[in-house]
mmCIF file of C-alpha atoms in Angstrom:
data_model
loop_
_atom_site.group_PDB
_atom_site.id
_atom_site.type_symbol
_atom_site.label_atom_id
_atom_site.label_comp_id
_atom_site.label_asym_id
_atom_site.label_seq_id
_atom_site.Cartn_x
_atom_site.Cartn_y
_atom_site.Cartn_z
ATOM 1 C CA MET A 15 -62.309 -1.323 -5.204
ATOM 2 C CA PHE A 16 -58.976 -2.394 -3.676
ATOM 3 C CA ASN A 17 -57.671 -3.571 -7.121
ATOM 4 C CA LYS A 18 -58.420 -0.004 -8.536
ATOM 5 C CA ILE A 19 -56.490 1.643 -5.830
ATOM 6 C CA ARG A 20 -53.633 -0.763 -6.215
ATOM 7 C CA LYS A 21 -53.573 -0.006 -9.916
ATOM 8 C CA LYS A 22 -53.736 3.585 -9.505
ATOM 9 C CA GLY A 23 -50.955 3.599 -6.976
ATOM 10 C CA HIS A 24 -48.827 1.524 -9.446
ATOM 11 C CA ARG A 25 -49.394 4.126 -12.139
ATOM 12 C CA LYS A 26 -48.178 6.876 -9.920
ATOM 13 C CA ALA A 27 -45.200 5.162 -8.816
ATOM 14 C CA SER A 28 -44.064 4.371 -12.410
ATOM 15 C CA LYS A 29 -44.640 7.974 -13.439
ATOM 16 C CA SER A 30 -42.536 9.257 -10.653
ATOM 17 C CA ASP A 31 -39.952 6.624 -11.494
ATOM 18 C CA GLY A 32 -39.648 8.051 -14.920
ATOM 19 C CA ALA A 33 -38.278 11.463 -13.369
ATOM 20 C CA GLU A 34 -35.665 9.569 -11.456
ATOM 21 C CA THR A 35 -32.203 8.984 -12.691
ATOM 22 C CA PRO A 36 -31.769 5.382 -14.098
ATOM 23 C CA ILE A 37 -28.791 4.608 -11.936
ATOM 24 C CA PRO A 38 -29.594 2.244 -9.022
ATOM 25 C CA THR A 39 -28.466 2.881 -5.638
ATOM 26 C CA ASN A 40 -27.575 0.493 -2.753
ATOM 27 C CA ASN A 41 -31.235 -0.106 -1.827
ATOM 28 C CA ALA A 42 -32.649 0.038 -5.472
ATOM 29 C CA ALA A 43 -32.299 -3.736 -6.189
ATOM 30 C CA PRO A 44 -32.238 -6.867 -3.841
ATOM 31 C CA ASN A 45 -30.338 -8.813 -6.418
ATOM 32 C CA PRO A 46 -26.572 -8.017 -6.314
ATOM 33 C CA ASP A 47 -25.702 -9.455 -9.678
ATOM 34 C CA VAL A 48 -24.352 -7.197 -12.279
ATOM 35 C CA THR A 49 -26.267 -6.377 -15.407
ATOM 36 C CA VAL A 50 -24.969 -4.841 -18.597
ATOM 37 C CA ASN A 51 -26.767 -1.939 -20.553
ATOM 38 C CA HIS A 52 -25.618 -1.101 -23.831
ATOM 39 C CA ALA A 53 -24.801 2.346 -25.636
ATOM 40 C CA SER A 54 -26.301 4.778 -23.095
ATOM 41 C CA ARG A 55 -25.145 7.703 -25.143
ATOM 42 C CA THR A 56 -26.706 10.402 -23.042
ATOM 43 C CA ALA A 57 -25.398 11.539 -19.734
ATOM 44 C CA GLY A 58 -27.948 13.700 -18.022
ATOM 45 C CA ALA A 59 -27.067 15.552 -14.909
ATOM 46 C CA PRO A 60 -29.920 15.311 -12.454
ATOM 47 C CA SER A 61 -28.912 16.269 -8.925
ATOM 48 C CA GLN A 62 -29.122 12.733 -7.845
ATOM 49 C CA LEU A 63 -26.038 11.721 -9.778
ATOM 50 C CA LEU A 64 -23.824 14.100 -7.672
ATOM 51 C CA SER A 65 -24.344 11.832 -4.591
ATOM 52 C CA LEU A 66 -21.557 9.380 -3.823
ATOM 53 C CA ASP A 67 -23.908 7.078 -1.794
ATOM 54 C CA CYS A 68 -24.365 4.851 -4.869
ATOM 55 C CA LEU A 69 -20.707 3.826 -4.636
ATOM 56 C CA GLY A 70 -20.311 0.439 -3.194
ATOM 57 C CA HIS A 71 -19.855 -3.314 -3.732
ATOM 58 C CA GLY A 72 -22.225 -4.611 -6.254
ATOM 59 C CA SER A 73 -24.316 -1.593 -6.409
ATOM 60 C CA GLY A 74 -23.538 -0.344 -9.959
ATOM 61 C CA VAL A 75 -24.840 -1.328 -13.493
ATOM 62 C CA VAL A 76 -21.961 -1.962 -15.926
ATOM 63 C CA GLU A 77 -22.985 -0.148 -18.911
ATOM 64 C CA VAL A 78 -21.263 1.304 -22.034
ATOM 65 C CA LEU A 79 -20.950 5.047 -21.496
ATOM 66 C CA PRO A 80 -19.631 7.747 -23.721
ATOM 67 C CA LEU A 81 -16.080 8.917 -23.242
ATOM 68 C CA LEU A 82 -15.521 11.962 -20.947
ATOM 69 C CA LYS A 83 -13.845 14.002 -23.680
ATOM 70 C CA GLU A 84 -16.829 13.475 -25.982
ATOM 71 C CA ILE A 85 -19.404 15.252 -23.823
ATOM 72 C CA PRO A 86 -19.710 18.964 -22.819
ATOM 73 C CA LEU A 87 -17.794 20.168 -19.679
ATOM 74 C CA SER A 88 -21.089 20.791 -17.849
ATOM 75 C CA GLU A 89 -22.056 17.033 -18.021
ATOM 76 C CA ARG A 90 -18.630 15.527 -17.181
ATOM 77 C CA HIS A 91 -19.156 15.628 -13.408
ATOM 78 C CA ALA A 92 -22.197 13.398 -13.531
ATOM 79 C CA LEU A 93 -20.533 10.946 -15.952
ATOM 80 C CA PHE A 94 -17.539 10.777 -13.938
ATOM 81 C CA ILE A 95 -19.568 9.560 -10.948
ATOM 82 C CA ARG A 96 -21.329 7.014 -13.192
ATOM 83 C CA LYS A 97 -17.964 5.745 -14.364
ATOM 84 C CA LEU A 98 -16.749 5.452 -10.701
ATOM 85 C CA GLN A 99 -20.037 3.404 -9.971
ATOM 86 C CA ILE A 100 -19.029 1.079 -12.889
ATOM 87 C CA CYS A 101 -15.514 0.580 -11.375
ATOM 88 C CA CYS A 102 -16.857 -0.503 -7.990
ATOM 89 C CA ALA A 103 -18.500 -3.645 -9.409
ATOM 90 C CA SER A 104 -16.650 -6.638 -8.085
ATOM 91 C CA PHE A 105 -16.022 -9.892 -9.995
ATOM 92 C CA ASP A 106 -14.556 -13.388 -9.757
ATOM 93 C CA PHE A 107 -11.186 -13.178 -11.556
ATOM 94 C CA SER A 108 -10.348 -16.837 -11.022
ATOM 95 C CA ASP A 109 -12.785 -17.744 -13.618
ATOM 96 C CA THR A 110 -11.688 -15.793 -16.815
ATOM 97 C CA LEU A 111 -14.820 -16.589 -18.713
ATOM 98 C CA LYS A 112 -17.308 -15.503 -15.998
ATOM 99 C CA ASN A 113 -18.620 -11.844 -16.594
ATOM 100 C CA ALA A 114 -16.117 -11.349 -19.302
ATOM 101 C CA ARG A 115 -17.904 -8.475 -21.122
ATOM 102 C CA GLU A 116 -18.503 -6.550 -17.780
ATOM 103 C CA LYS A 117 -14.817 -7.048 -16.924
ATOM 104 C CA GLU A 118 -13.706 -5.589 -20.311
ATOM 105 C CA ILE A 119 -16.108 -2.564 -19.679
ATOM 106 C CA LYS A 120 -14.633 -1.988 -16.263
ATOM 107 C CA ARG A 121 -11.149 -2.469 -17.574
ATOM 108 C CA GLN A 122 -11.633 0.130 -20.469
ATOM 109 C CA THR A 123 -13.193 2.496 -17.752
ATOM 110 C CA LEU A 124 -10.194 2.378 -15.511
ATOM 111 C CA ASN A 125 -7.889 2.830 -18.326
ATOM 112 C CA GLU A 126 -9.883 6.122 -19.237
ATOM 113 C CA LEU A 127 -9.764 7.310 -15.766
ATOM 114 C CA ILE A 128 -6.002 6.650 -15.735
ATOM 115 C CA GLU A 129 -5.621 8.837 -18.829
ATOM 116 C CA LEU A 130 -7.878 11.499 -17.449
ATOM 117 C CA VAL A 131 -5.793 11.815 -14.114
ATOM 118 C CA GLN A 132 -2.370 11.621 -15.895
ATOM 119 C CA SER A 133 -3.138 14.247 -18.624
ATOM 120 C CA GLY A 134 -4.615 16.630 -16.140
ATOM 121 C CA SER A 135 -7.038 17.731 -18.869
ATOM 122 C CA SER A 136 -10.078 17.922 -16.367
ATOM 123 C CA LYS A 137 -9.360 19.211 -12.983
ATOM 124 C CA MET A 138 -11.342 17.227 -10.415
ATOM 125 C CA ASN A 139 -13.376 18.980 -7.873
ATOM 126 C CA GLU A 140 -13.682 17.700 -4.223
ATOM 127 C CA ILE A 141 -16.696 15.571 -4.784
ATOM 128 C CA MET A 142 -14.893 13.798 -7.654
ATOM 129 C CA GLN A 143 -11.806 13.245 -5.698
ATOM 130 C CA GLU A 144 -13.733 11.850 -2.739
ATOM 131 C CA GLY A 145 -15.474 9.422 -5.083
ATOM 132 C CA LEU A 146 -12.204 8.481 -6.691
ATOM 133 C CA VAL A 147 -10.691 7.515 -3.260
ATOM 134 C CA LYS A 148 -13.733 5.744 -2.331
ATOM 135 C CA MET A 149 -13.889 3.656 -5.497
ATOM 136 C CA ILE A 150 -10.097 2.769 -5.146
ATOM 137 C CA SER A 151 -10.612 1.768 -1.459
ATOM 138 C CA ILE A 152 -13.492 -0.465 -2.483
ATOM 139 C CA ASN A 153 -11.329 -2.260 -5.038
ATOM 140 C CA VAL A 154 -7.891 -2.645 -3.182
ATOM 141 C CA PHE A 155 -8.799 -2.794 0.568
ATOM 142 C CA ARG A 156 -9.862 -6.635 0.994
ATOM 143 C CA CYS A 157 -9.049 -9.653 3.038
ATOM 144 C CA LEU A 158 -5.817 -11.100 1.705
ATOM 145 C CA PRO A 159 -5.787 -14.923 0.926
ATOM 146 C CA PRO A 160 -4.040 -17.141 3.427
ATOM 147 C CA ALA A 161 -0.168 -17.231 3.112
ATOM 148 C CA MET A 162 1.417 -20.275 1.795
ATOM 149 C CA HIS A 163 3.143 -21.042 5.020
ATOM 150 C CA GLU A 164 -0.275 -20.706 6.803
ATOM 151 C CA ASN A 165 -1.627 -23.425 4.501
ATOM 152 C CA THR A 166 1.334 -25.761 5.018
ATOM 153 C CA GLY A 167 2.097 -24.802 8.548
ATOM 154 C CA SER A 168 5.962 -24.624 7.688
ATOM 155 C CA GLU A 169 8.324 -21.815 8.429
ATOM 156 C CA SER A 170 8.861 -19.083 5.854
ATOM 157 C CA GLY A 171 11.868 -20.332 3.862
ATOM 158 C CA ASP A 172 13.963 -18.910 0.961
ATOM 159 C CA PRO A 173 11.708 -16.682 -1.149
ATOM 160 C CA ASP A 174 13.843 -17.624 -4.242
ATOM 161 C CA GLU A 175 12.996 -21.387 -3.698
ATOM 162 C CA ASP A 176 9.275 -20.790 -2.937
ATOM 163 C CA GLU A 177 6.862 -20.673 -5.914
ATOM 164 C CA MET A 178 5.883 -17.077 -6.425
ATOM 165 C CA PHE A 179 2.395 -16.309 -5.530
ATOM 166 C CA THR A 180 0.418 -14.529 -8.353
ATOM 167 C CA ASP A 181 -3.055 -13.079 -7.562
ATOM 168 C CA PRO A 182 -5.526 -13.879 -10.348
ATOM 169 C CA SER A 183 -7.140 -10.503 -9.854
ATOM 170 C CA TRP A 184 -3.678 -8.624 -10.557
ATOM 171 C CA PRO A 185 -4.383 -7.422 -14.153
ATOM 172 C CA HIS A 186 -7.583 -5.548 -12.753
ATOM 173 C CA LEU A 187 -5.747 -4.544 -9.439
ATOM 174 C CA GLN A 188 -2.696 -3.146 -11.300
ATOM 175 C CA LEU A 189 -5.139 -0.667 -13.096
ATOM 176 C CA VAL A 190 -6.548 0.390 -9.855
ATOM 177 C CA TYR A 191 -3.167 0.848 -8.227
ATOM 178 C CA GLU A 192 -1.853 2.680 -11.314
ATOM 179 C CA LEU A 193 -4.860 5.083 -10.963
ATOM 180 C CA LEU A 194 -4.060 5.785 -7.210
ATOM 181 C CA LEU A 195 -0.467 6.232 -8.106
ATOM 182 C CA ARG A 196 -1.262 8.760 -10.945
ATOM 183 C CA TYR A 197 -3.583 10.613 -8.530
ATOM 184 C CA VAL A 198 -1.008 10.876 -5.639
ATOM 185 C CA VAL A 199 1.644 12.303 -8.093
ATOM 186 C CA SER A 200 -0.501 14.381 -10.167
ATOM 187 C CA PRO A 201 0.763 18.057 -9.960
ATOM 188 C CA ASP A 202 -2.979 19.343 -10.221
ATOM 189 C CA MET A 203 -4.043 17.442 -6.913
ATOM 190 C CA ASP A 204 -4.668 19.919 -4.198
ATOM 191 C CA THR A 205 -3.031 18.371 -0.951
ATOM 192 C CA LYS A 206 -5.344 20.410 1.282
ATOM 193 C CA ILE A 207 -8.283 18.502 -0.221
ATOM 194 C CA ALA A 208 -6.651 15.177 -0.854
ATOM 195 C CA LYS A 209 -5.578 14.653 2.718
ATOM 196 C CA ARG A 210 -9.155 14.696 3.857
ATOM 197 C CA TYR A 211 -9.458 11.311 1.930
ATOM 198 C CA LEU A 212 -5.956 10.057 1.994
ATOM 199 C CA ASP A 213 -6.149 10.197 5.712
ATOM 200 C CA HIS A 214 -4.639 8.107 8.648
ATOM 201 C CA SER A 215 -7.256 5.285 8.125
ATOM 202 C CA PHE A 216 -6.347 5.063 4.491
ATOM 203 C CA VAL A 217 -2.495 4.757 5.256
ATOM 204 C CA LEU A 218 -3.227 2.078 7.856
ATOM 205 C CA LYS A 219 -5.136 0.098 5.269
ATOM 206 C CA LEU A 220 -2.320 0.480 2.758
ATOM 207 C CA LEU A 221 0.105 -0.946 5.299
ATOM 208 C CA ASP A 222 -2.094 -3.949 6.017
ATOM 209 C CA LEU A 223 -1.764 -4.864 2.199
ATOM 210 C CA PHE A 224 1.954 -4.956 2.481
ATOM 211 C CA ASP A 225 1.570 -8.519 3.824
ATOM 212 C CA SER A 226 0.260 -9.567 0.322
ATOM 213 C CA GLU A 227 2.285 -12.473 -1.038
ATOM 214 C CA ASP A 228 2.165 -11.016 -4.651
ATOM 215 C CA ALA A 229 5.467 -9.078 -5.101
ATOM 216 C CA ARG A 230 3.888 -7.019 -7.866
ATOM 217 C CA GLU A 231 1.289 -5.645 -5.535
ATOM 218 C CA ARG A 232 3.962 -4.877 -2.762
ATOM 219 C CA GLU A 233 6.061 -3.052 -5.354
ATOM 220 C CA TYR A 234 3.087 -0.555 -6.222
ATOM 221 C CA LEU A 235 2.397 -0.202 -2.447
ATOM 222 C CA LYS A 236 6.080 0.723 -1.810
ATOM 223 C CA THR A 237 6.022 3.326 -4.629
ATOM 224 C CA ILE A 238 2.548 4.828 -3.466
ATOM 225 C CA LEU A 239 3.264 5.043 0.251
ATOM 226 C CA HIS A 240 6.741 6.583 -0.392
ATOM 227 C CA ARG A 241 4.943 9.267 -2.689
ATOM 228 C CA ILE A 242 2.300 9.887 0.029
ATOM 229 C CA TYR A 243 5.101 10.451 2.467
ATOM 230 C CA GLY A 244 6.890 12.902 0.234
ATOM 231 C CA LYS A 245 3.729 14.820 -0.587
ATOM 232 C CA PHE A 246 1.858 14.857 2.517
ATOM 233 C CA MET A 247 4.236 16.393 5.295
ATOM 234 C CA VAL A 248 1.410 16.141 7.836
ATOM 235 C CA HIS A 249 1.343 12.414 7.414
ATOM 236 C CA ARG A 250 4.961 11.773 7.960
ATOM 237 C CA PRO A 251 5.307 11.239 11.639
ATOM 238 C CA PHE A 252 2.183 9.001 11.544
ATOM 239 C CA ILE A 253 3.604 6.946 8.741
ATOM 240 C CA ARG A 254 6.773 6.414 10.609
ATOM 241 C CA LYS A 255 4.970 5.385 13.678
ATOM 242 C CA ALA A 256 2.655 2.956 11.726
ATOM 243 C CA ILE A 257 5.689 1.338 10.110
ATOM 244 C CA ASN A 258 7.200 0.985 13.415
ATOM 245 C CA ASP A 259 4.165 -0.774 14.654
ATOM 246 C CA VAL A 260 4.288 -3.285 11.913
ATOM 247 C CA PHE A 261 7.790 -4.172 12.877
ATOM 248 C CA TYR A 262 6.678 -4.489 16.494
ATOM 249 C CA ARG A 263 3.932 -6.989 15.541
ATOM 250 C CA PHE A 264 6.290 -9.011 13.369
ATOM 251 C CA LEU A 265 8.982 -9.193 15.956
ATOM 252 C CA PHE A 266 6.799 -9.815 19.030
ATOM 253 C CA GLU A 267 3.566 -11.452 17.594
ATOM 254 C CA THR A 268 3.599 -13.057 14.193
ATOM 255 C CA GLU A 269 7.456 -13.325 13.139
ATOM 256 C CA ARG A 270 5.890 -13.644 9.660
ATOM 257 C CA HIS A 271 5.376 -10.769 7.200
ATOM 258 C CA SER A 272 5.669 -10.577 3.420
ATOM 259 C CA GLY A 273 6.492 -6.702 3.164
ATOM 260 C CA ILE A 274 9.357 -6.098 5.588
ATOM 261 C CA CYS A 275 11.654 -5.732 2.675
ATOM 262 C CA GLU A 276 9.619 -3.161 0.956
ATOM 263 C CA LEU A 277 9.039 -1.199 4.186
ATOM 264 C CA LEU A 278 12.812 -1.126 4.665
ATOM 265 C CA GLU A 279 13.325 0.181 1.374
ATOM 266 C CA ILE A 280 11.036 3.006 2.089
ATOM 267 C CA LEU A 281 12.705 3.734 5.444
ATOM 268 C CA GLY A 282 16.091 3.752 3.648
ATOM 269 C CA SER A 283 15.057 6.821 1.663
ATOM 270 C CA ILE A 284 13.374 8.490 4.643
ATOM 271 C CA ILE A 285 16.461 7.956 6.740
ATOM 272 C CA ASN A 286 18.555 9.558 4.115
ATOM 273 C CA GLY A 287 16.616 12.657 4.410
ATOM 274 C CA PHE A 288 16.704 13.063 8.254
ATOM 275 C CA ALA A 289 18.197 16.386 9.098
ATOM 276 C CA LEU A 290 20.906 16.940 11.858
ATOM 277 C CA PRO A 291 21.108 17.029 14.617
ATOM 278 C CA MET A 292 18.945 13.901 14.580
ATOM 279 C CA LYS A 293 15.777 13.891 16.558
ATOM 280 C CA GLU A 294 15.533 11.683 19.580
ATOM 281 C CA GLU A 295 12.535 9.698 18.209
ATOM 282 C CA HIS A 296 14.559 8.517 15.107
ATOM 283 C CA LYS A 297 17.351 7.296 17.554
ATOM 284 C CA LEU A 298 14.643 5.395 19.495
ATOM 285 C CA PHE A 299 13.456 3.909 16.227
ATOM 286 C CA LEU A 300 16.831 2.766 15.527
ATOM 287 C CA VAL A 301 17.253 1.155 18.950
ATOM 288 C CA ARG A 302 13.728 -0.250 19.244
ATOM 289 C CA ALA A 303 12.796 -1.304 16.020
ATOM 290 C CA LEU A 304 15.483 -1.625 13.354
ATOM 291 C CA ILE A 305 18.321 -3.247 15.455
ATOM 292 C CA PRO A 306 15.870 -5.973 16.991
ATOM 293 C CA LEU A 307 14.897 -6.939 13.381
ATOM 294 C CA HIS A 308 18.393 -8.681 13.321
ATOM 295 C CA LYS A 309 16.873 -11.621 15.691
ATOM 296 C CA ALA A 310 14.222 -12.765 13.299
ATOM 297 C CA LYS A 311 14.729 -16.284 11.808
ATOM 298 C CA CYS A 312 14.014 -14.985 8.354
ATOM 299 C CA VAL A 313 16.455 -11.904 8.550
ATOM 300 C CA ALA A 314 18.216 -13.123 5.260
ATOM 301 C CA SER A 315 15.120 -12.200 3.332
ATOM 302 C CA TYR A 316 15.373 -8.550 4.084
ATOM 303 C CA HIS A 317 18.995 -8.123 5.522
ATOM 304 C CA GLN A 318 20.259 -6.242 2.650
ATOM 305 C CA GLN A 319 17.630 -3.435 3.021
ATOM 306 C CA LEU A 320 18.087 -3.538 6.892
ATOM 307 C CA SER A 321 21.839 -3.097 6.586
ATOM 308 C CA TYR A 322 21.406 -0.182 4.389
ATOM 309 C CA CYS A 323 19.195 1.576 6.853
ATOM 310 C CA ILE A 324 21.571 0.841 9.773
ATOM 311 C CA THR A 325 24.663 2.134 7.753
ATOM 312 C CA GLN A 326 22.620 5.308 6.872
ATOM 313 C CA PHE A 327 22.066 6.018 10.608
ATOM 314 C CA VAL A 328 25.931 5.677 11.244
ATOM 315 C CA GLU A 329 26.844 7.763 8.205
ATOM 316 C CA LYS A 330 24.370 10.588 9.348
ATOM 317 C CA ASP A 331 25.632 10.433 12.974
ATOM 318 C CA TYR A 332 28.800 8.550 13.735
ATOM 319 C CA ARG A 333 28.156 8.782 17.439
ATOM 320 C CA LEU A 334 25.457 6.011 16.891
ATOM 321 C CA ALA A 335 28.199 3.566 15.873
ATOM 322 C CA ASP A 336 28.866 2.194 19.366
ATOM 323 C CA ILE A 337 24.856 1.662 19.831
ATOM 324 C CA VAL A 338 24.710 -0.197 16.579
ATOM 325 C CA ILE A 339 27.749 -2.311 17.099
ATOM 326 C CA ARG A 340 26.719 -3.438 20.525
ATOM 327 C CA GLY A 341 23.254 -4.123 19.109
ATOM 328 C CA LEU A 342 24.676 -6.438 16.442
ATOM 329 C CA LEU A 343 26.715 -8.208 19.054
ATOM 330 C CA LYS A 344 23.451 -8.668 21.200
ATOM 331 C CA TYR A 345 21.775 -10.585 18.477
ATOM 332 C CA TRP A 346 24.765 -12.199 17.040
ATOM 333 C CA PRO A 347 23.783 -15.628 15.838
ATOM 334 C CA VAL A 348 25.260 -18.697 17.595
ATOM 335 C CA THR A 349 24.430 -21.668 15.385
ATOM 336 C CA ASN A 350 23.439 -20.162 12.075
ATOM 337 C CA CYS A 351 26.538 -19.768 10.050
ATOM 338 C CA GLY A 352 24.797 -18.261 7.003
ATOM 339 C CA LYS A 353 23.265 -15.568 9.304
ATOM 340 C CA GLU A 354 26.700 -14.846 10.780
ATOM 341 C CA VAL A 355 28.275 -14.191 7.460
ATOM 342 C CA LEU A 356 25.573 -11.553 6.877
ATOM 343 C CA PHE A 357 26.429 -9.993 10.346
ATOM 344 C CA LEU A 358 30.126 -9.928 9.584
ATOM 345 C CA GLY A 359 29.362 -8.080 6.230
ATOM 346 C CA GLU A 360 27.146 -5.574 7.718
ATOM 347 C CA LEU A 361 29.748 -5.093 10.738
ATOM 348 C CA GLU A 362 32.279 -4.234 8.018
ATOM 349 C CA ASP A 363 30.064 -1.530 6.528
ATOM 350 C CA VAL A 364 29.426 -0.061 9.945
ATOM 351 C CA LEU A 365 33.117 0.029 10.857
ATOM 352 C CA GLU A 366 34.017 1.950 7.706
ATOM 353 C CA ALA A 367 31.817 4.816 8.933
ATOM 354 C CA THR A 368 33.028 4.644 12.700
ATOM 355 C CA GLN A 369 35.265 7.088 14.190
ATOM 356 C CA SER A 370 38.043 5.871 16.385
ATOM 357 C CA GLU A 371 36.493 7.131 19.618
ATOM 358 C CA GLU A 372 33.494 5.203 19.088
ATOM 359 C CA PHE A 373 35.506 2.170 18.057
ATOM 360 C CA ARG A 374 37.497 2.348 21.240
ATOM 361 C CA ARG A 375 34.304 2.083 23.427
ATOM 362 C CA CYS A 376 33.184 -1.186 21.754
ATOM 363 C CA MET A 377 36.452 -2.794 20.448
ATOM 364 C CA VAL A 378 36.886 -5.340 23.375
ATOM 365 C CA PRO A 379 33.477 -7.120 22.929
ATOM 366 C CA LEU A 380 33.896 -6.712 19.290
ATOM 367 C CA PHE A 381 37.104 -8.436 18.940
ATOM 368 C CA ARG A 382 36.023 -11.328 21.433
ATOM 369 C CA GLN A 383 33.221 -12.032 18.836
ATOM 370 C CA VAL A 384 35.600 -11.788 15.895
ATOM 371 C CA ALA A 385 37.942 -14.204 17.501
ATOM 372 C CA ARG A 386 35.063 -16.694 18.025
ATOM 373 C CA SER A 387 34.093 -16.379 14.413
ATOM 374 C CA ILE A 388 37.644 -16.982 13.372
ATOM 375 C CA ASN A 389 37.815 -20.129 15.522
ATOM 376 C CA SER A 390 34.660 -21.531 13.926
ATOM 377 C CA SER A 391 34.914 -24.639 11.771
ATOM 378 C CA HIS A 392 32.654 -22.965 9.115
ATOM 379 C CA PHE A 393 34.859 -22.538 6.029
ATOM 380 C CA GLN A 394 33.851 -18.945 5.527
#
């Protein structure tokens, strides 16, 4: 009798399963391994496909789906969500042969999404945009590998002399970053909707990735964050404060960070757009964050960008010259001749933008320092 009940219950379950969509959710399978299905040419649109709960690590089935442009408009929403689910699958890119077919399917899917967003041929609704940002977050927001100096215990040296780190997953990550960039710069994007998902938490996680040792990733992050700053005015004060906090942690805690140079490049453009009269918060940022960056041991790795930011402040408001020159004198190197040469070059640029009144205020300590530099045994 018990066996009959079990068989009957099993038949009912399989019958109801036939009415469900064949896409698994997070709770659908205890085995996280990714499988491949072939040639699923139909993209039905049951209501369950509209849910974004299926997006997550290892939750998707990597299958060959029809192109979005090949199916009716009424079915594109559901198929778009399924493609996002495929792109959420994670793989080990250190082994090129492992899951090679699944990686290729994901690569083709990402390329299709990039083309879709770039062309603007299919306007995304709010659910599709939320799913897109969630998929991108799953792929790019990750724990970064230990830095080279953390493995060796050495100080960060000349970046030109160090072997450049290359992330084995970069060919895949580049597509995800390209998709995010195309989404941010798309003229069809509604900022009122997008700011709900490209929020403060998203910006903070982007800033954490600036510590990546892969210069190619930092270059994409620099471009994307700059575009977000330009497009979302509501985020601008928060982004400036968050970059300020990164500098504080670098100066007073870690003294190591891979992305200071790229963050300063963003700031150089931001400072160039400051309106006059300059706000007090911008002047405080100069005094509390930018000028103290001169004291770091690795200042040579980002000095060109730092000098540009400092000079921009003085060119915007010549009255800041006295503050800047005294700040340079405060952090003037004593035993590092190479660093002193950098300071002399920056001082020359600042003096070119200085008016006579500000120069008279600081000329006594300035010439004392110049005299010490002239008496130095260093040939330069």
